[in-house]
PDB file of C-alpha atoms in Angstrom:
ATOM      1  CA  MET A 274     -14.229  -3.459  23.626  1.00 40.00           C
ATOM      2  CA  ILE A 275     -15.586  -4.710  20.298  1.00 44.00           C
ATOM      3  CA  GLY A 276     -14.383  -3.648  16.868  1.00 49.00           C
ATOM      4  CA  GLU A 277     -11.254  -3.405  14.748  1.00 49.00           C
ATOM      5  CA  ALA A 278      -9.182  -2.126  17.666  1.00 49.00           C
ATOM      6  CA  VAL A 279      -9.118  -5.576  19.305  1.00 51.00           C
ATOM      7  CA  ARG A 280      -8.378  -7.569  16.135  1.00 55.00           C
ATOM      8  CA  SER A 281      -4.775  -8.465  16.920  1.00 57.00           C
ATOM      9  CA  GLY A 282      -4.790 -12.185  16.176  1.00 57.00           C
ATOM     10  CA  ALA A 283      -2.290 -12.605  19.017  1.00 57.00           C
ATOM     11  CA  ARG A 284      -4.073 -15.724  20.298  1.00 57.00           C
ATOM     12  CA  GLY A 285      -4.318 -17.310  16.851  1.00 58.00           C
ATOM     13  CA  GLU A 286      -8.069 -16.841  16.745  1.00 62.00           C
ATOM     14  CA  PHE A 287      -7.930 -15.879  13.049  1.00 69.00           C
ATOM     15  CA  GLY A 288      -5.554 -18.625  11.964  1.00 76.00           C
ATOM     16  CA  ALA A 289      -1.825 -18.720  11.306  1.00 83.00           C
ATOM     17  CA  LEU A 290       0.154 -16.627   8.869  1.00 93.00           C
ATOM     18  CA  ILE A 291       0.201 -18.290   5.451  1.00 95.00           C
ATOM     19  CA  PRO A 292       2.060 -17.416   2.241  1.00 96.00           C
ATOM     20  CA  VAL A 293       0.714 -14.584   0.090  1.00 97.00           C
ATOM     21  CA  ARG A 294       0.958 -14.197  -3.662  1.00 96.00           C
ATOM     22  CA  PRO A 295      -0.251 -11.488  -6.057  1.00 95.00           C
ATOM     23  CA  ALA A 296      -3.645 -12.440  -7.478  1.00 93.00           C
ATOM     24  CA  VAL A 297      -3.677 -13.588 -11.090  1.00 82.00           C
ATOM     25  CA  LYS A 298      -6.551 -14.394 -13.422  1.00 79.00           C
ATOM     26  CA  GLU A 299      -5.905 -18.124 -13.575  1.00 83.00           C
ATOM     27  CA  ILE A 300      -4.212 -20.373 -11.037  1.00 85.00           C
ATOM     28  CA  LYS A 301      -2.627 -23.433 -12.678  1.00 86.00           C
ATOM     29  CA  THR A 302      -0.155 -24.724 -10.117  1.00 89.00           C
ATOM     30  CA  CYS A 303       0.331 -24.610  -6.379  1.00 91.00           C
ATOM     31  CA  LEU A 304       3.414 -23.152  -4.699  1.00 94.00           C
ATOM     32  CA  ARG A 305       5.200 -26.495  -5.101  1.00 93.00           C
ATOM     33  CA  GLY A 306       4.254 -26.826  -8.751  1.00 92.00           C
ATOM     34  CA  HIS A 307       1.418 -29.352  -8.527  1.00 89.00           C
ATOM     35  CA  TRP A 308      -1.059 -28.838 -11.351  1.00 85.00           C
ATOM     36  CA  LEU A 309      -4.344 -27.615  -9.894  1.00 81.00           C
ATOM     37  CA  ILE A 310      -6.281 -27.928 -13.147  1.00 69.00           C
ATOM     38  CA  LEU A 311      -6.211 -31.739 -12.961  1.00 54.00           C
ATOM     39  CA  ASP A 312      -9.027 -33.530 -11.140  1.00 55.00           C
ATOM     40  CA  LEU A 313      -6.414 -35.827  -9.616  1.00 50.00           C
ATOM     41  CA  TYR A 314      -5.062 -32.895  -7.616  1.00 50.00           C
ATOM     42  CA  ASP A 315      -8.143 -31.713  -5.781  1.00 53.00           C
ATOM     43  CA  LYS A 316      -8.233 -28.031  -4.921  1.00 60.00           C
ATOM     44  CA  LEU A 317     -10.214 -25.768  -2.632  1.00 67.00           C
ATOM     45  CA  ALA A 318     -10.634 -21.997  -2.387  1.00 78.00           C
ATOM     46  CA  PRO A 319     -10.467 -21.195   1.340  1.00 87.00           C
ATOM     47  CA  PHE A 320     -10.834 -17.814   2.995  1.00 92.00           C
ATOM     48  CA  SER A 321      -8.113 -16.543   5.332  1.00 93.00           C
ATOM     49  CA  GLN A 322      -9.660 -14.825   8.345  1.00 92.00           C
ATOM     50  CA  ARG A 323      -6.172 -13.661   9.322  1.00 93.00           C
ATOM     51  CA  TYR A 324      -5.718 -11.696   6.112  1.00 95.00           C
ATOM     52  CA  ARG A 325      -9.361 -11.361   5.048  1.00 95.00           C
ATOM     53  CA  LEU A 326      -8.381 -12.684   1.643  1.00 95.00           C
ATOM     54  CA  HIS A 327      -9.446 -15.583  -0.530  1.00 93.00           C
ATOM     55  CA  GLY A 328      -6.846 -18.136  -1.489  1.00 91.00           C
ATOM     56  CA  TRP A 329      -6.123 -21.670  -2.591  1.00 91.00           C
ATOM     57  CA  LEU A 330      -5.400 -24.981  -0.933  1.00 90.00           C
ATOM     58  CA  CYS A 331      -3.502 -27.856  -2.553  1.00 90.00           C
ATOM     59  CA  GLU A 332      -4.621 -31.214  -1.150  1.00 87.00           C
ATOM     60  CA  VAL A 333      -1.461 -32.919  -2.414  1.00 89.00           C
ATOM     61  CA  CYS A 334       0.741 -30.503  -0.462  1.00 92.00           C
ATOM     62  CA  ARG A 335      -1.458 -30.831   2.604  1.00 90.00           C
ATOM     63  CA  GLY A 336      -0.996 -34.595   2.520  1.00 91.00           C
ATOM     64  CA  GLN A 337       2.758 -34.220   2.162  1.00 92.00           C
ATOM     65  CA  GLU A 338       2.980 -31.726   5.012  1.00 93.00           C
ATOM     66  CA  ALA A 339       0.917 -34.008   7.257  1.00 93.00           C
ATOM     67  CA  CYS A 340       3.553 -36.715   6.761  1.00 93.00           C
ATOM     68  CA  GLU A 341       6.459 -34.288   7.235  1.00 92.00           C
ATOM     69  CA  PRO A 342       5.882 -32.103  10.332  1.00 86.00           C
ATOM     70  CA  ASP A 343       9.069 -30.122   9.658  1.00 89.00           C
ATOM     71  CA  ALA A 344       8.148 -29.281   6.046  1.00 90.00           C
ATOM     72  CA  ARG A 345       7.584 -25.666   5.148  1.00 91.00           C
ATOM     73  CA  ARG A 346       3.862 -24.857   5.128  1.00 92.00           C
ATOM     74  CA  LEU A 347       2.980 -24.086   1.514  1.00 94.00           C
ATOM     75  CA  ALA A 348      -0.240 -26.044   1.029  1.00 93.00           C
ATOM     76  CA  GLU A 349      -2.476 -23.013   1.586  1.00 94.00           C
ATOM     77  CA  TRP A 350      -1.849 -19.489   0.343  1.00 95.00           C
ATOM     78  CA  ALA A 351      -3.788 -16.241   0.063  1.00 96.00           C
ATOM     79  CA  LEU A 352      -4.177 -14.026  -3.001  1.00 96.00           C
ATOM     80  CA  LEU A 353      -3.858 -10.244  -2.784  1.00 97.00           C
ATOM     81  CA  ASP A 354      -4.998  -8.017  -5.650  1.00 96.00           C
ATOM     82  CA  VAL A 355      -1.976  -5.726  -5.997  1.00 96.00           C
ATOM     83  CA  THR A 356      -3.931  -3.238  -8.124  1.00 96.00           C
ATOM     84  CA  VAL A 357      -6.050  -2.331  -5.072  1.00 96.00           C
ATOM     85  CA  GLN A 358      -3.979   0.250  -3.205  1.00 97.00           C
ATOM     86  CA  HIS A 359      -5.622   2.466  -0.616  1.00 97.00           C
ATOM     87  CA  PRO A 360      -4.744   6.086   0.245  1.00 96.00           C
ATOM     88  CA  PRO A 361      -3.291   6.454   3.750  1.00 95.00           C
ATOM     89  CA  ASP A 362      -6.323   8.277   5.104  1.00 93.00           C
ATOM     90  CA  ALA A 363      -8.799   5.674   3.845  1.00 93.00           C
ATOM     91  CA  ALA A 364      -6.997   2.361   4.344  1.00 94.00           C
ATOM     92  CA  PRO A 365      -8.920  -0.470   6.018  1.00 94.00           C
ATOM     93  CA  THR A 366      -7.699  -1.332   9.513  1.00 91.00           C
ATOM     94  CA  GLY A 367      -8.454  -5.043   9.260  1.00 92.00           C
ATOM     95  CA  GLY A 368      -6.770  -7.732   7.196  1.00 94.00           C
ATOM     96  CA  LEU A 369      -3.859  -7.517   4.753  1.00 96.00           C
ATOM     97  CA  VAL A 370      -4.002  -4.420   2.539  1.00 97.00           C
ATOM     98  CA  LEU A 371      -1.739  -2.208   0.438  1.00 98.00           C
ATOM     99  CA  VAL A 372      -1.412   1.482   1.284  1.00 97.00           C
ATOM    100  CA  ALA A 373       0.042   3.845  -1.330  1.00 96.00           C
ATOM    101  CA  HIS A 374       1.930   6.933  -0.141  1.00 95.00           C
ATOM    102  CA  PRO A 375       2.471   9.484  -2.936  1.00 90.00           C
ATOM    103  CA  PRO A 376       5.887  11.087  -3.532  1.00 86.00           C
ATOM    104  CA  ALA A 377       6.756  14.125  -1.477  1.00 81.00           C
ATOM    105  CA  ALA A 378       6.791  17.456  -3.285  1.00 79.00           C
ATOM    106  CA  GLY A 379       9.803  17.737  -5.561  1.00 75.00           C
ATOM    107  CA  THR A 380      10.659  14.039  -5.498  1.00 75.00           C
ATOM    108  CA  LEU A 381       9.924  10.973  -7.631  1.00 78.00           C
ATOM    109  CA  ALA A 382       9.979   8.318  -4.919  1.00 87.00           C
ATOM    110  CA  GLY A 383       6.630   6.984  -3.775  1.00 91.00           C
ATOM    111  CA  ARG A 384       6.106   4.287  -1.185  1.00 95.00           C
ATOM    112  CA  ILE A 385       3.690   1.363  -0.958  1.00 97.00           C
ATOM    113  CA  ALA A 386       3.225  -0.177   2.475  1.00 97.00           C
ATOM    114  CA  LEU A 387       1.743  -3.559   3.357  1.00 98.00           C
ATOM    115  CA  HIS A 388      -0.490  -3.373   6.437  1.00 97.00           C
ATOM    116  CA  LEU A 389      -1.784  -6.265   8.525  1.00 96.00           C
ATOM    117  CA  ASP A 390      -4.620  -5.176  10.790  1.00 94.00           C
ATOM    118  CA  GLY A 391      -3.441  -1.574  10.595  1.00 94.00           C
ATOM    119  CA  THR A 392       0.231  -2.334  11.366  1.00 95.00           C
ATOM    120  CA  GLU A 393       2.877  -1.881   8.678  1.00 97.00           C
ATOM    121  CA  VAL A 394       4.708  -5.161   8.047  1.00 97.00           C
ATOM    122  CA  GLY A 395       6.562  -4.257   4.851  1.00 96.00           C
ATOM    123  CA  SER A 396       7.107  -1.552   2.256  1.00 96.00           C
ATOM    124  CA  VAL A 397       8.565  -0.840  -1.152  1.00 95.00           C
ATOM    125  CA  THR A 398       9.887   2.476  -2.476  1.00 94.00           C
ATOM    126  CA  ALA A 399       9.870   3.173  -6.208  1.00 93.00           C
ATOM    127  CA  SER A 400      10.735   6.128  -8.437  1.00 92.00           C
ATOM    128  CA  PRO A 401       8.929   6.329 -11.805  1.00 90.00           C
ATOM    129  CA  CYS A 402      10.077   8.721 -14.511  1.00 87.00           C
ATOM    130  CA  GLY A 403       7.286   9.679 -16.887  1.00 85.00           C
ATOM    131  CA  LYS A 404       9.695  11.257 -19.367  1.00 88.00           C
ATOM    132  CA  CYS A 405      11.702   8.097 -20.091  1.00 89.00           C
ATOM    133  CA  ARG A 406       8.973   5.652 -18.979  1.00 91.00           C
ATOM    134  CA  THR A 407      11.403   3.946 -16.651  1.00 92.00           C
ATOM    135  CA  ALA A 408      10.940   3.211 -12.972  1.00 91.00           C
ATOM    136  CA  THR A 409      13.445   2.298 -10.286  1.00 89.00           C
ATOM    137  CA  LEU A 410      12.695  -0.137  -7.496  1.00 89.00           C
ATOM    138  CA  ASP A 411      14.630   1.638  -4.761  1.00 89.00           C
ATOM    139  CA  TYR A 412      14.049  -0.374  -1.609  1.00 89.00           C
ATOM    140  CA  VAL A 413      12.065  -3.390  -0.353  1.00 92.00           C
ATOM    141  CA  HIS A 414      11.710  -4.181   3.322  1.00 93.00           C
ATOM    142  CA  VAL A 415       9.689  -6.798   5.232  1.00 95.00           C
ATOM    143  CA  ALA A 416       9.618  -6.970   9.031  1.00 96.00           C
ATOM    144  CA  ALA A 417      11.581  -9.918  10.418  1.00 94.00           C
ATOM    145  CA  ASP A 418       8.539 -11.759  11.776  1.00 94.00           C
ATOM    146  CA  TYR A 419       6.862 -11.736   8.353  1.00 96.00           C
ATOM    147  CA  ARG A 420       9.600 -12.938   6.033  1.00 93.00           C
ATOM    148  CA  ARG A 421       9.467 -16.036   3.789  1.00 94.00           C
ATOM    149  CA  LEU A 422       5.739 -15.491   3.276  1.00 96.00           C
ATOM    150  CA  GLY A 423       5.858 -13.797  -0.123  1.00 95.00           C
ATOM    151  CA  PHE A 424       5.314 -10.292   1.235  1.00 96.00           C
ATOM    152  CA  GLY A 425       8.383  -8.959  -0.592  1.00 94.00           C
ATOM    153  CA  ARG A 426       7.420 -10.284  -4.014  1.00 93.00           C
ATOM    154  CA  THR A 427       3.872  -9.048  -3.456  1.00 96.00           C
ATOM    155  CA  LEU A 428       5.196  -5.545  -2.744  1.00 96.00           C
ATOM    156  CA  VAL A 429       7.342  -5.657  -5.889  1.00 94.00           C
ATOM    157  CA  ALA A 430       4.288  -6.692  -7.917  1.00 94.00           C
ATOM    158  CA  ALA A 431       2.321  -3.832  -6.357  1.00 96.00           C
ATOM    159  CA  ALA A 432       4.988  -1.334  -7.429  1.00 94.00           C
ATOM    160  CA  VAL A 433       5.070  -2.679 -10.992  1.00 93.00           C
ATOM    161  CA  ALA A 434       1.259  -2.591 -11.112  1.00 94.00           C
ATOM    162  CA  ARG A 435       1.359   1.196 -10.794  1.00 92.00           C
ATOM    163  CA  ALA A 436       3.354   1.496 -14.038  1.00 91.00           C
ATOM    164  CA  PRO A 437       3.050  -1.838 -15.876  1.00 92.00           C
ATOM    165  CA  SER A 438       4.217  -0.447 -19.222  1.00 92.00           C
ATOM    166  CA  TYR A 439       7.416   1.055 -17.793  1.00 92.00           C
ATOM    167  CA  ARG A 440      10.842  -0.576 -17.882  1.00 92.00           C
ATOM    168  CA  TRP A 441      11.730  -1.441 -14.298  1.00 90.00           C
ATOM    169  CA  THR A 442      15.244  -1.399 -12.855  1.00 87.00           C
ATOM    170  CA  ALA A 443      16.740  -1.867  -9.405  1.00 80.00           C
ATOM    171  CA  PRO A 444      20.180  -1.081  -7.953  1.00 71.00           C
ATOM    172  CA  LEU A 445      21.831  -4.249  -6.643  1.00 60.00           C
ATOM    173  CA  PRO A 446      24.429  -4.360  -3.864  1.00 57.00           C
ATOM    174  CA  ASP A 447      27.036  -7.111  -3.742  1.00 56.00           C
ATOM    175  CA  GLY A 448      26.931 -10.151  -1.462  1.00 53.00           C
ATOM    176  CA  PRO A 449      24.645 -13.094  -0.666  1.00 51.00           C
ATOM    177  CA  VAL A 450      21.662 -10.893   0.162  1.00 48.00           C
ATOM    178  CA  ALA A 451      21.746  -9.430  -3.348  1.00 50.00           C
ATOM    179  CA  GLN A 452      22.050 -12.902  -4.861  1.00 50.00           C
ATOM    180  CA  SER A 453      18.976 -14.072  -2.948  1.00 49.00           C
ATOM    181  CA  PHE A 454      17.087 -10.928  -3.978  1.00 51.00           C
ATOM    182  CA  ARG A 455      17.945 -11.535  -7.649  1.00 49.00           C
ATOM    183  CA  ALA A 456      16.746 -15.116  -7.431  1.00 47.00           C
ATOM    184  CA  ARG A 457      13.441 -14.189  -5.829  1.00 50.00           C
ATOM    185  CA  ILE A 458      12.350 -11.496  -8.244  1.00 48.00           C
ATOM    186  CA  ALA A 459      14.132 -12.763 -11.374  1.00 45.00           C
ATOM    187  CA  MET A 460      16.473  -9.951 -12.316  1.00 41.00           C
ATOM    188  CA  ARG A 461      19.167  -9.613 -14.977  1.00 36.00           C
ATOM    189  CA  ARG A 462      21.965  -7.121 -15.540  1.00 36.00           C
ATOM    190  CA  ALA A 463      21.295  -4.171 -17.815  1.00 40.00           C
ATOM    191  CA  GLY A 464      22.749  -0.747 -18.383  1.00 42.00           C
ATOM    192  CA  PRO A 465      21.070   2.354 -16.930  1.00 48.00           C
ATOM    193  CA  PRO A 466      18.394   3.566 -19.359  1.00 47.00           C
ATOM    194  CA  CYS A 467      18.482   7.177 -18.191  1.00 57.00           C
ATOM    195  CA  ALA A 468      20.287   9.492 -15.814  1.00 51.00           C
ATOM    196  CA  HIS A 469      18.256   8.772 -12.689  1.00 50.00           C
ATOM    197  CA  VAL A 470      18.311   4.962 -12.660  1.00 46.00           C
ATOM    198  CA  GLY A 471      20.863   2.191 -12.739  1.00 42.00           C
ATOM    199  CA  GLY A 472      21.255  -1.445 -11.810  1.00 42.00           C
ATOM    200  CA  ALA A 473      19.365  -4.443 -13.140  1.00 42.00           C
ATOM    201  CA  GLU A 474      16.256  -4.615 -15.250  1.00 44.00           C
ATOM    202  CA  LEU A 475      13.316  -6.577 -13.864  1.00 45.00           C
ATOM    203  CA  ARG A 476      11.877  -9.376 -15.938  1.00 40.00           C
ATOM    204  CA  ARG A 477       8.130  -9.031 -16.030  1.00 39.00           C
TER     205      ARG A 477
END
């Protein structure tokens, strides 16, 4: 059978999973902080067949990783435009895409899912309030096999992209998981701005 239904990537025919970052207008550094605007640090713009996304490749990191087989693979990463969010009934079934599910009737919480070849691999739930122009990041989840790839921060960026002028907050539980979450998405303590939100304000 030929078509999207057989595009599983189970045999590695489309390449390995690589880190993903929200697309920005100008890329200045790689994921390790090497400056890509300098001719000394050569750079390429590869295309990920696994995700069907364009990305970047840092030659300095690739050289380092070649010398250190156990190093985390960060030399190549893909860029996902978080402003492109498809409705559930029209989402592509191939590659890495965002699918926006609107809030149910009578609720504020909407959900954005991250799909890889039609399978959900992560999601974020957010509740925007148009009256106070504040939004709450309620929940972020990434499937175990797809963690440490930047999927979570990409989902957070996708949520913020739906209301970029709003003040974003998120409830934070206690414990090491919360500490790691704060470090990844750069959060700071703040008081609840209105009755339906509370927690920490997101730095944008």
